[in-house]
Structure formats: C-alpha cells, structure tokens
CSV table of C-alpha atoms in Angstrom, one decimal:
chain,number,residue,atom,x,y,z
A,268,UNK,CA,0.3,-20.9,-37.8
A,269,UNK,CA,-0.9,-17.2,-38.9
A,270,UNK,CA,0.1,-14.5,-37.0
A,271,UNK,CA,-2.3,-13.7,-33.9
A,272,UNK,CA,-2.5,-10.0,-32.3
A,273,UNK,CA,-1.4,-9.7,-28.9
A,274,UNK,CA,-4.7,-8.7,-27.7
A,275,UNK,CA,-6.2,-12.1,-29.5
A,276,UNK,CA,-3.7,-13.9,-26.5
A,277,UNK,CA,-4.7,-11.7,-23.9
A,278,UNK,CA,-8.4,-11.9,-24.0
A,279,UNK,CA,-7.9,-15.7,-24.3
A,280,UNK,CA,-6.0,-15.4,-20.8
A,281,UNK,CA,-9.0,-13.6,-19.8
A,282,UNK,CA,-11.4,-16.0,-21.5
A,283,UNK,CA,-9.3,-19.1,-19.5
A,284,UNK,CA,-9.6,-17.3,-15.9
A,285,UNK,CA,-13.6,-16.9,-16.6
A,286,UNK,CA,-13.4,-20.8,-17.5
A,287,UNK,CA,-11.4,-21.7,-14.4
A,288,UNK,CA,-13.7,-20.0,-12.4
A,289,UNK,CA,-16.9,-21.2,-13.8
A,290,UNK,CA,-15.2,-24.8,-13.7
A,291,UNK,CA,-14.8,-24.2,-9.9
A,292,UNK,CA,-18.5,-22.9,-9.6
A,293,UNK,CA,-19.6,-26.2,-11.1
A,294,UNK,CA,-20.3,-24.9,-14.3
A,295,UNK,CA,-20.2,-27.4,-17.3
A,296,UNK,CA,-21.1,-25.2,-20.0
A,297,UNK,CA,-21.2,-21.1,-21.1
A,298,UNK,CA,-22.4,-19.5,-23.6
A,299,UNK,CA,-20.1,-16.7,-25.4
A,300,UNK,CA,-22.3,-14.0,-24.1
A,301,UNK,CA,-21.3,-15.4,-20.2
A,302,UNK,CA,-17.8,-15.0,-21.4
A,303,UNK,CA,-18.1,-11.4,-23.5
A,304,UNK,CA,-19.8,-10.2,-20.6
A,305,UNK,CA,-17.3,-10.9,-17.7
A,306,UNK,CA,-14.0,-10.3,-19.9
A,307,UNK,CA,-15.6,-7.1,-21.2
A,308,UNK,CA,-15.9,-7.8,-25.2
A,309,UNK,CA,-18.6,-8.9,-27.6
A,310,UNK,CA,-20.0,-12.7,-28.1
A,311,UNK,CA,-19.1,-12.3,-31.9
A,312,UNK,CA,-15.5,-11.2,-30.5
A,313,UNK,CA,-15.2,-14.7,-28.2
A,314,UNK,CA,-16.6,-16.9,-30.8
A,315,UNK,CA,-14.2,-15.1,-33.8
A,316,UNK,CA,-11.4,-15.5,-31.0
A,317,UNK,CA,-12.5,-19.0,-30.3
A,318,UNK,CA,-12.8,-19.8,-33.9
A,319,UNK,CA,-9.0,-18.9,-35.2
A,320,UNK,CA,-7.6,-21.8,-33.0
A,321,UNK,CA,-10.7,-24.4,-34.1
A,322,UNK,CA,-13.9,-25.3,-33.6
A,323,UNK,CA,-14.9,-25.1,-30.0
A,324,UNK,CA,-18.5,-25.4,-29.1
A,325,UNK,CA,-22.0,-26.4,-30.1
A,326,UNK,CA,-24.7,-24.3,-31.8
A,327,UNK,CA,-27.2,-23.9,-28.9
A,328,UNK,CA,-25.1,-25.3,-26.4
A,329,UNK,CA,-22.5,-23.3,-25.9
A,330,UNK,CA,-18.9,-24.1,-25.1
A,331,UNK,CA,-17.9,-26.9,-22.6
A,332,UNK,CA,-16.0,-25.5,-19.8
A,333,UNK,CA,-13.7,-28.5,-19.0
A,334,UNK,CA,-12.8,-29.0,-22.7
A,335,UNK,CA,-12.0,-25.3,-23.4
A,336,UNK,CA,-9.9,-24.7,-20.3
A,337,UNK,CA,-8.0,-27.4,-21.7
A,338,UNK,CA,-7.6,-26.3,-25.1
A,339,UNK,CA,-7.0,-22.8,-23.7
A,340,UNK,CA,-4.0,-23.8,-21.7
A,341,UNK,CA,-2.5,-25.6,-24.7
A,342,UNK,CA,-2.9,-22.9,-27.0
A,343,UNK,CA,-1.1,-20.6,-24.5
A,344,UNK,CA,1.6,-23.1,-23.4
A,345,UNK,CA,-0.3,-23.7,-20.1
A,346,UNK,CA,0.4,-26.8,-20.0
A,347,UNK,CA,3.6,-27.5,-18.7
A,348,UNK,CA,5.7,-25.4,-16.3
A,349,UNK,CA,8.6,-22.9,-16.4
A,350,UNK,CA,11.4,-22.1,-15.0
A,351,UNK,CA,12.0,-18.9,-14.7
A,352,UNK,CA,15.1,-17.0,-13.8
A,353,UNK,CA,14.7,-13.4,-11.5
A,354,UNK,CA,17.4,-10.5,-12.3
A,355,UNK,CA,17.4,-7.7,-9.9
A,356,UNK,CA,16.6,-8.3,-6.3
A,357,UNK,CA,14.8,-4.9,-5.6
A,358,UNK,CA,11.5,-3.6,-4.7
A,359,UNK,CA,9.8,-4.6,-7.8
A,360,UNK,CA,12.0,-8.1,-7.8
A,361,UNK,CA,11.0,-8.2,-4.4
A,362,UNK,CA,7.1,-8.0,-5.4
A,363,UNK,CA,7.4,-11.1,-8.0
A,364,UNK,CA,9.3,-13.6,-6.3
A,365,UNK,CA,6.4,-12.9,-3.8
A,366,UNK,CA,3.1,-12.6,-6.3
A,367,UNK,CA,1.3,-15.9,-5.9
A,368,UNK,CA,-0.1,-15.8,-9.7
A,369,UNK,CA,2.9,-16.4,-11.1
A,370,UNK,CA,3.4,-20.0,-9.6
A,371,UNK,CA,-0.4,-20.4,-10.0
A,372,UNK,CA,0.0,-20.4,-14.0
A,373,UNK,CA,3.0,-22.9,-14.3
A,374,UNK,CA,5.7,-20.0,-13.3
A,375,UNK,CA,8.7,-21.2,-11.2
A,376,UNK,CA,10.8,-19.0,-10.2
A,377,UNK,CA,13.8,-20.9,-9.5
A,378,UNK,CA,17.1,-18.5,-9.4
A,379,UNK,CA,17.4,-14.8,-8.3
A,380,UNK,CA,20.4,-12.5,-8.7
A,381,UNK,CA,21.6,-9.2,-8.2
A,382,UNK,CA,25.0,-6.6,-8.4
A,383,UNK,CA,24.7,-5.5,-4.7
A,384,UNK,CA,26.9,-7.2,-2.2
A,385,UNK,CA,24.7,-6.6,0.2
A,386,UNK,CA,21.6,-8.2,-1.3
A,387,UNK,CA,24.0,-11.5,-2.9
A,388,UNK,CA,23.8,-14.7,-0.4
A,389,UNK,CA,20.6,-13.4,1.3
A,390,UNK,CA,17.5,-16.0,1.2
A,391,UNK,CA,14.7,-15.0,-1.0
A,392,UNK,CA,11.4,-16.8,-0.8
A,393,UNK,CA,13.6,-20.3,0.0
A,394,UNK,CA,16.6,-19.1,-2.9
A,395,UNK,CA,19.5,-17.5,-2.2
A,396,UNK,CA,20.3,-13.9,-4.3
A,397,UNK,CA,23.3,-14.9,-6.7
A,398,UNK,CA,25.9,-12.8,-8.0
A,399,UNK,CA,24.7,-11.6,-11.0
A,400,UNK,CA,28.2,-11.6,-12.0
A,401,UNK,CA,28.6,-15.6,-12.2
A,402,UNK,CA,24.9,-15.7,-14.0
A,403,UNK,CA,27.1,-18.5,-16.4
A,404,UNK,CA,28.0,-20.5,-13.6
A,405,UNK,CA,25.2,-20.5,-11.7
A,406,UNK,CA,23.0,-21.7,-14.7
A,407,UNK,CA,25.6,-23.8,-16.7
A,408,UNK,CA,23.4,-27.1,-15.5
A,409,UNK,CA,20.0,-25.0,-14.6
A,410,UNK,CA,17.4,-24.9,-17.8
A,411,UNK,CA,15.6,-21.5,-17.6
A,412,UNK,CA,12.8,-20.9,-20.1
A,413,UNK,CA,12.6,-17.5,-19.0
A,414,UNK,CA,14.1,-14.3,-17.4
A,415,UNK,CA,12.2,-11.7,-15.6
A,416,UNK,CA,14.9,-8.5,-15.6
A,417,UNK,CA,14.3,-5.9,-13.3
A,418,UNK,CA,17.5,-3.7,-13.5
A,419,UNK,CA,18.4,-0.1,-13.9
A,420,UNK,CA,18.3,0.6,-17.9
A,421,UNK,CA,21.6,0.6,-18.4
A,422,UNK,CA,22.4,-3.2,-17.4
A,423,UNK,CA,19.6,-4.9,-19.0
A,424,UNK,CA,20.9,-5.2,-22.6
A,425,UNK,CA,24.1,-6.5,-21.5
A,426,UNK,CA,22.1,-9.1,-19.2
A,427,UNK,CA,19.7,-10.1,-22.1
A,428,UNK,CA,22.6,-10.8,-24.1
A,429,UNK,CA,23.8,-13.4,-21.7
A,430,UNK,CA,20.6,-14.6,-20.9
A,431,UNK,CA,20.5,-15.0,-24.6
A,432,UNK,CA,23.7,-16.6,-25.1
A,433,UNK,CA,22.9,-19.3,-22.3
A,434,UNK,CA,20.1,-20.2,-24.3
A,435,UNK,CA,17.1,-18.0,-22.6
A,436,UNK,CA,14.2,-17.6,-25.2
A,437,UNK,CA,11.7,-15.5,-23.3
A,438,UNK,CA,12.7,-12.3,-21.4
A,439,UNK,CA,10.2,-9.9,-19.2
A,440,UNK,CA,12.0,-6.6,-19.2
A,441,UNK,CA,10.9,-4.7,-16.7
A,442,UNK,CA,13.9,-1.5,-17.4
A,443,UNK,CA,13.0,1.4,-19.4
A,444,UNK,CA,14.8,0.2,-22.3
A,445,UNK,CA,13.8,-1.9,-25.8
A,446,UNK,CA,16.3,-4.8,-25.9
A,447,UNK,CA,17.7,-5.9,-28.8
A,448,UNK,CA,17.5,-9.6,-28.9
A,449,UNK,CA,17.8,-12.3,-32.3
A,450,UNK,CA,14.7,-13.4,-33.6
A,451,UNK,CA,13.6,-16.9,-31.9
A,452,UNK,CA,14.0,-15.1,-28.8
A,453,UNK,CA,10.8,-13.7,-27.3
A,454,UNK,CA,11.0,-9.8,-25.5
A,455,UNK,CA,8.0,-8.2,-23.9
A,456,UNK,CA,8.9,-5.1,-21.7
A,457,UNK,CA,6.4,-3.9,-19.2
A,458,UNK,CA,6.8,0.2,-18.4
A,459,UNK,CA,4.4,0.9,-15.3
A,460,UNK,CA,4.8,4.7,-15.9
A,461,UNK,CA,4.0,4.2,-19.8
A,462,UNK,CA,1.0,2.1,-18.4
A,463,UNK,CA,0.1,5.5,-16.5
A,464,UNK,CA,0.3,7.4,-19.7
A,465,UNK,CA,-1.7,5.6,-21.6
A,466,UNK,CA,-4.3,7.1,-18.7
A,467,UNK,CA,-3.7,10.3,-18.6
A,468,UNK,CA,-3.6,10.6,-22.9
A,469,UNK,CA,-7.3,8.8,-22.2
A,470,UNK,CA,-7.7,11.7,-19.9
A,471,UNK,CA,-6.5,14.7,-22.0
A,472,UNK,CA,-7.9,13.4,-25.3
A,473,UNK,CA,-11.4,12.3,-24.0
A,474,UNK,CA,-14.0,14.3,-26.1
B,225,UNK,CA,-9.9,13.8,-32.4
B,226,UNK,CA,-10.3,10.0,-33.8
B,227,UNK,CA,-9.9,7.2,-31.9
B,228,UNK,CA,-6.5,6.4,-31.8
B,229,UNK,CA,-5.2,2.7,-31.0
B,230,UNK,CA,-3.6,2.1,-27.7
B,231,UNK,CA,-0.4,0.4,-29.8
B,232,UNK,CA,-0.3,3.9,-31.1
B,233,UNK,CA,0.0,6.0,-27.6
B,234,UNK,CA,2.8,3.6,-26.7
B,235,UNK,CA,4.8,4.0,-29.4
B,236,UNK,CA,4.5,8.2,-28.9
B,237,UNK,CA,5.5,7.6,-25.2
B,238,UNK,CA,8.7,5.6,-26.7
B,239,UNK,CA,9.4,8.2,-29.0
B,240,UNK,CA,8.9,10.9,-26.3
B,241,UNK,CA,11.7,8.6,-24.2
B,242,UNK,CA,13.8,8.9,-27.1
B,243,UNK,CA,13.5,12.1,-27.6
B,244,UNK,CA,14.3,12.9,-24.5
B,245,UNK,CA,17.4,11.5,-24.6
B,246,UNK,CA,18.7,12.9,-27.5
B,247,UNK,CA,17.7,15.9,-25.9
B,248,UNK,CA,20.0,15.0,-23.3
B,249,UNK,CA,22.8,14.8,-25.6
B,250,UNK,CA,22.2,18.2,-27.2
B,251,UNK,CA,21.0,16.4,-30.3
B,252,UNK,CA,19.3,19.5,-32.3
B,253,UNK,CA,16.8,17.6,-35.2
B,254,UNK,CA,16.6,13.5,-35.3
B,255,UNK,CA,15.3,11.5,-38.5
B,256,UNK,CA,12.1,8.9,-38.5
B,257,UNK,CA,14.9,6.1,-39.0
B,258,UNK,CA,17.0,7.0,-35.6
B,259,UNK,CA,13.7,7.3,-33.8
B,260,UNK,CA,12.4,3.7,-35.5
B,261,UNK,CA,15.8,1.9,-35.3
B,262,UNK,CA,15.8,2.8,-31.0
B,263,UNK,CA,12.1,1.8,-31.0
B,264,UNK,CA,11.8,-1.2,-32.4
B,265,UNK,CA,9.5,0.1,-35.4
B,266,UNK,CA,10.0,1.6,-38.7
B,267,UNK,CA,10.4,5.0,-39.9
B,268,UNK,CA,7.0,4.8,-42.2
B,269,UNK,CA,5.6,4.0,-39.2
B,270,UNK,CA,7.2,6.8,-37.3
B,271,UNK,CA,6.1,9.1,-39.7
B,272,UNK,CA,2.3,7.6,-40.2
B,273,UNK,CA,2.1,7.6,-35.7
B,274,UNK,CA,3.2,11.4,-35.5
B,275,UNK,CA,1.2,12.5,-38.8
B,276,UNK,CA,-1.7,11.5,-36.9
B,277,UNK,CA,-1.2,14.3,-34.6
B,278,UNK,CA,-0.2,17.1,-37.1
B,279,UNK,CA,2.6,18.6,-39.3
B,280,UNK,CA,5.7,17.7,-38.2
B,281,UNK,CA,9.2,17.8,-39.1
B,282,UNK,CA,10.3,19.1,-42.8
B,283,UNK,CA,11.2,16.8,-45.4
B,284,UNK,CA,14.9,16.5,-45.8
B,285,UNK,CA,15.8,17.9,-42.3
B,286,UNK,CA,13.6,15.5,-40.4
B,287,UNK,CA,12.2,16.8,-36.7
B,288,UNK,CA,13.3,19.5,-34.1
B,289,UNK,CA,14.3,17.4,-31.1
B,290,UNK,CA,12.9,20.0,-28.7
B,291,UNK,CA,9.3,21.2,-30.7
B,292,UNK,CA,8.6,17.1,-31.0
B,293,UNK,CA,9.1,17.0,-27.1
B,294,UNK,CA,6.4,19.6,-26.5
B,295,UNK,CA,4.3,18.5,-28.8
B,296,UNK,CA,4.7,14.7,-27.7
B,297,UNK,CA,4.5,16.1,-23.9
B,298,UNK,CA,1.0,17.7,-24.7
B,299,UNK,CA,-0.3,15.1,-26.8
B,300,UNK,CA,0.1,12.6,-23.9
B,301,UNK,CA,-0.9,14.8,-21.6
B,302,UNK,CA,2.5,15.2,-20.0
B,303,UNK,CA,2.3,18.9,-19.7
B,304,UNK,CA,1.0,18.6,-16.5
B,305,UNK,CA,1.1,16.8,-13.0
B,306,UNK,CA,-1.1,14.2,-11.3
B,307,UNK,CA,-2.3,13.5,-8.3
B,308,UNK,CA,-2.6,9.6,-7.6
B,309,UNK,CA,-3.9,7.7,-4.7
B,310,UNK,CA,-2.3,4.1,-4.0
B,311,UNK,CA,-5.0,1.7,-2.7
B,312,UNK,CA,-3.2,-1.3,-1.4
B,313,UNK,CA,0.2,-1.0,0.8
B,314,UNK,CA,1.7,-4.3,-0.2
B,315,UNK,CA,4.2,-5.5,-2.4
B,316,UNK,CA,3.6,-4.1,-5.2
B,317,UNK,CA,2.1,-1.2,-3.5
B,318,UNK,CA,5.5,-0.2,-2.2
B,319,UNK,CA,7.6,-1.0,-5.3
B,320,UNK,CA,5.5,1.0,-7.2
B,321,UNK,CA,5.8,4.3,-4.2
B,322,UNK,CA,9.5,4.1,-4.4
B,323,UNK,CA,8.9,3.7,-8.3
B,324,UNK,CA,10.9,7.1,-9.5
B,325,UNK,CA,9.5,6.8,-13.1
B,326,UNK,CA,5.9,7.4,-11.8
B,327,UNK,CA,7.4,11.1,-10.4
B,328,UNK,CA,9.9,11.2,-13.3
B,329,UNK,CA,7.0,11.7,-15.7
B,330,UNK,CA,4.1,14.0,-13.6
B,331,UNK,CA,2.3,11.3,-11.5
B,332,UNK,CA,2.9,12.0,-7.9
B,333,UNK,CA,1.4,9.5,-5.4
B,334,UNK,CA,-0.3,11.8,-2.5
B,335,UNK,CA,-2.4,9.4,-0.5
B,336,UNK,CA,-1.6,5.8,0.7
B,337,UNK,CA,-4.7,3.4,1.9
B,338,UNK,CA,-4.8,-0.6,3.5
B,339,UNK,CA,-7.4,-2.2,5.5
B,340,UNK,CA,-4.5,-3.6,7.5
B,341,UNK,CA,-4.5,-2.3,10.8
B,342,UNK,CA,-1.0,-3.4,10.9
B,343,UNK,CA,0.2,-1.1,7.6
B,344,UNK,CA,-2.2,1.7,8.8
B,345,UNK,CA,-0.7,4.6,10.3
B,346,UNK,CA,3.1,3.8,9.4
B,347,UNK,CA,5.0,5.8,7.3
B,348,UNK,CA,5.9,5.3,3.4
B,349,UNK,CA,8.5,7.4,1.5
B,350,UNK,CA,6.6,10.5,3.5
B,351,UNK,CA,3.6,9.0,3.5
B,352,UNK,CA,1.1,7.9,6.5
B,353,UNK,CA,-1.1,5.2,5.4
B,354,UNK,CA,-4.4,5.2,6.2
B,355,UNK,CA,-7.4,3.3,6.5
B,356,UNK,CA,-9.5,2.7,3.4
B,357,UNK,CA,-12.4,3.0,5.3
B,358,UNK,CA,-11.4,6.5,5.7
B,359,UNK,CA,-11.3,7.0,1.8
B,360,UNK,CA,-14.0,9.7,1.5
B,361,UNK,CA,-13.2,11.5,4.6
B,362,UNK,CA,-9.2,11.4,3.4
B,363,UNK,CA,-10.3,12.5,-0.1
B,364,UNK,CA,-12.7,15.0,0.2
B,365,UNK,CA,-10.5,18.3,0.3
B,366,UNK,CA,-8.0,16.1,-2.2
B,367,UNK,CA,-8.4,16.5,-5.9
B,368,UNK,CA,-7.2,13.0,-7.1
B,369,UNK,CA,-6.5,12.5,-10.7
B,370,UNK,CA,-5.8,9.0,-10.2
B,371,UNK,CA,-5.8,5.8,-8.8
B,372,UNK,CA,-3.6,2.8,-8.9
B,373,UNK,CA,-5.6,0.2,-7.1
B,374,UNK,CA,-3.1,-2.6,-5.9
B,375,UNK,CA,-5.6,-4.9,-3.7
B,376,UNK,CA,-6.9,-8.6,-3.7
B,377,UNK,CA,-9.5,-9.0,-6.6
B,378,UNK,CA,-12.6,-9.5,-4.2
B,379,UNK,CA,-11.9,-6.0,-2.8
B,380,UNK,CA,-11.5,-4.1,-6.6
B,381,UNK,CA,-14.5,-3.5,-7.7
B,382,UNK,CA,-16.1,-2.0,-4.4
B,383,UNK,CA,-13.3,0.1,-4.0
B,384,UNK,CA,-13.4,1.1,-7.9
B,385,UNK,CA,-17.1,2.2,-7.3
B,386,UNK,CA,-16.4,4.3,-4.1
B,387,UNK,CA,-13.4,6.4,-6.5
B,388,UNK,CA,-15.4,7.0,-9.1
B,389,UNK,CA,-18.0,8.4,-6.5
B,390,UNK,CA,-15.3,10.5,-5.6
B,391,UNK,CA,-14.7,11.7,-8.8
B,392,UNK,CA,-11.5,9.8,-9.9
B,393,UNK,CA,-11.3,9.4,-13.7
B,394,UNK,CA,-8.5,7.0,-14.3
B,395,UNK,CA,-7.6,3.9,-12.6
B,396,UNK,CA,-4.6,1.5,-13.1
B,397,UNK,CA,-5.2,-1.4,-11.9
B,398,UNK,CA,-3.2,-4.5,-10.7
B,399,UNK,CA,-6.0,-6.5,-9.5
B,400,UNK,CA,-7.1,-9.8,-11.1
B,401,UNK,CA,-10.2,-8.6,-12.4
B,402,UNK,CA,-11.9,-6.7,-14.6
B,403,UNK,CA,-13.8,-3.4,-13.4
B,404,UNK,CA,-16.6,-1.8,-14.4
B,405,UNK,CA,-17.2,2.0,-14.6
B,406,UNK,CA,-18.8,4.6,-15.8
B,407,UNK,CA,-17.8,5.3,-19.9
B,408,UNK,CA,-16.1,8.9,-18.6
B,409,UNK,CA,-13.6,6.5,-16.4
B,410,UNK,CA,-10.9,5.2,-17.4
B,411,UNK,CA,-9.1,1.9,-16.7
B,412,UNK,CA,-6.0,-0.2,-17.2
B,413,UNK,CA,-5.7,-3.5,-16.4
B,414,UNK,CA,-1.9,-4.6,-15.5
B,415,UNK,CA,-1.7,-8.6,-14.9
B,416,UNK,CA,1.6,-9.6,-14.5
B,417,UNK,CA,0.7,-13.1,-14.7
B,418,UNK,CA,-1.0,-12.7,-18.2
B,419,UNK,CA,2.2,-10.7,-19.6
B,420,UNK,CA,3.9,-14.4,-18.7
B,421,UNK,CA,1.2,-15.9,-20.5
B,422,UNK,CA,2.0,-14.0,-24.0
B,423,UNK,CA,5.6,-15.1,-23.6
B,424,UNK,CA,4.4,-18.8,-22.9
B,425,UNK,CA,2.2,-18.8,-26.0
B,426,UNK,CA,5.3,-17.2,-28.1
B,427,UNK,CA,7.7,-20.1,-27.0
B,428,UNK,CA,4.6,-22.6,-27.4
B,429,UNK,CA,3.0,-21.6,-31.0
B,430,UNK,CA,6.3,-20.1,-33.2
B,431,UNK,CA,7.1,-22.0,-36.4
C-alpha cells in the first residue's frame, strides 16, 4: 500500500464521524460537498481522499452512508478493538481513563500503572494502579496493542523500551520527549503546549 | 511571509526544545545532524526548515546555540506571554491548569469558566471558576489572547462565537467538533480519540 499523509487519516476520522452522524439522522446517502462542508475541506479533497482507498460512490448519487462508515472503519482499523495499556496515573492519566471517546472507538483501556506508592493499589475507573515497576509481570499473559504514556520526560524512553520488548506496537507519548523505537513499532507523541504554539506562530505570523 | 506548513512549525518548536537543552548544558554552537538525530528528522531538512526563516549558522561551524534560540523564540512567537482563558473545568480542564508546560513556554491561564453550579466558585491552582454565563462581564477589562475550550461538543460552537466577539484570536480546542470563525481567528482542533485512530490505521494498513 502507498504511503498516505497523516492528514489523509485524519480527515478520514473526520469524514467517519460526519458518516456516523448522518447514519444516526437517518441519512442513507451524502454527497461530498455535505461532507467538505462539515469537516471543513473541499469536495475534490473528499472524493481524492475517498478515491486513494477505492471506488466509493456513484456519479449523481453520492456516497452511501452505511457502506462508507464501513469501509472507513476498516481502512482505519476500526473494526475490532484494543487494548490498551495506561502509564502514569496523573492528571492527564487521570483525564483518559475517564474520556468516554476513547472506549467509543474500539479503545479499552485495560491496565494502569504508576511509580508513586501512593497512587499503586488504588482503583481507577474499575482497575487497580500497578506498579509500574512489575509492568513484565503484570502483562506477561495480558495482550496490549497499545500504551498511552503519560510520564515525566525522563522515564518514557526507558518505559517505551519495555513496552517494546513485551511486544507493544503502538505507543501515545504524551512526555515531551521523541522516543526512539524499532521500525514496526508505531510512535505518535502529542505536546499540548506545542499544540499552543502552533497558535500563537498563527498569531505572530498572520499578515 | 509564505505560507508555511503546520509540519514545518512543529518541527522549529522541536528544535527550539533542543536547543534549549543544549543550552542548558552550556553547549556553545550545535550541527543540523545533532539537532536532526534528537528530532527524528534529517539534517537537510533541518537546514531547508530554518532556511525558510533566514540566514543561519555558517558553513563549517554550524549554529550559535543561543542566536538560534532568539531567533526560534521570535519566530514562534515565544517572545512574549499569553493570556488564556480555560472554558470547561473538567478533566481535562484541570490536567491541562496544573499543566506546567503551558506556563513553561508564555501561556498563562488567567480565567476559569463551567456552567456547573457545582465547579462555579471553587478554587483552581489560584483560580475561582466562574460562570460561563458571566463570560463577557468576566472578560471585559481582560485582554485574552487565547482560549482553550475544553466543553461537550454541543456547547463549542456557541461558546466559540461569543470569544471571538470578545476579541479572542486563537482557540485550542478539545471539543469534538469542528468550529467555524472568522478567517482572522485561529483554531486547533485536539481529538484525542482521532490521535488513537492514526495509530489504529498504522497497526492496520503496514506492509
């Protein structure tokens, strides 16, 4: 399969949430103006999106909502469910064992751990904080497709490395580091105050 | 100035990061390769991102740690502080107040707002929440830069529109939808759920 941008996936996550909603409106079919317009792009934009995966859609009819929320979801691995492994029980931690969308799009979180003695054996959202310390133990008969690490910067490589080594392909990084990982293993680090950068360059660089 | 790619702006904010850290050490003048091998890029590319901007480094002696961290800092409009109001007091709301990276680089959250009579009036990290109903009466002797909007989707948008009436240029948002605003406002969307989403489609479509 050629290479896709990341900004291809993530307006076909956008495209699938339009679909889901039209799908619970009723709505049988859209056109790719009804889905440029909401997700904020071009109709030639959705249907060159569209067209790299195959050919979805009729001339003059537009795009049936049922079958593209179900190509969608298999193009994006939407399809079957994760599990997905928490590390770093603190306020952001706290936020995404909590945030509903997660579960909503297949993603289970199903083990949480931490250093701090005093969070370790406490009940999260029905699962008790592990020691991040046994992290082999703890998941020697668990499969986890993916981590979510929210740690100080300083522990997350050595965490990635044994996620990696217990077989973890898929890390969000949420610490203010770039992991070093081997190649079939997946990294995509989310930096909330490079996110408010991005603003403020938009804001000192406007013409 | 051209339009420069958001992929771009990123990879400046990780160099700045970098740079800053080799600061830190006392390190005098770094190469494109040591800031390429910590980001994750190359040093062509390095070199091509902070040509862009202007004339930096000399050939042979590569860049001075300390001009490239001025220069970076003004480019990204890190020269200066911001004044950001939080719109939402919930999970995420207060992960991101106790966030020290958001202070760390200039953006200092000023003004708290819920519609929950329960979170209204209590205090965060020096803060008193208030009422979002109160927005314009709270805002109008406040000059805010910013505003990171951390509310149910339903409730975005109308909130969006009363900001920009109030004269707020940028807004991050963590809602689950897209907003519309005026061309001089700018917005970015975080989805947590959709940053799953581009690891699920990694794991999914690889060869």
């Amino acid at each position: 399969m050629r290479k896709v941008a990341e900004s291809t996936i993530r307006r076909l996550s956008l495209y699938l949430r339009l679909l889901e909603e039209f799908e619970a409106q009723g709505i049988a079919t859209v056109s790719s103006e009804a889905l440029a317009g909401r997700g904020g792009t071009t109709s030639a934009q959705v249907r060159k999106d569209l067209s790299f995966f195959g050919s979805f859609g009729k001339r003059g009819l537009g795009y049936s909502v049922p079958e593209l929320v179900t190509e969608l979801r298999a193009i994006l691995g939407l399809d079957r469910r994760y599990q997905v492994a928490l590390i770093g029980a603190g306020k952001i931690g706290s936020a995404l064992v909590q945030y509903r969308g997660f579960r909503q799009r297949g993603f289970d979180i199903v083990a949480i751990f931490d250093v701090d003695p005093a969070k370790i054996g406490r009940e999260w959202n029905g699962l008790v904080v592990q020691d991040s310390a046994a992290l082999e133990t703890a998941l020697a008969h668990e499969k986890i497709d993916m981590a979510v690490l929210v740690t100080p910067g300083e522990a997350a490589q050595p965490l990635a490395d044994r996620l990696v080594a217990l077989g973890v392909k898929a890390i969000l990084n949420f610490a203010p580091v770039q992991l070093t990982v081997p190649h079939d293993v997946v990294v995509k680090t989310v930096n909330l105050a490079l996110e408010l950068e991005t603003l403020s360059y938009e804001l000192t660089n406007r013409g």
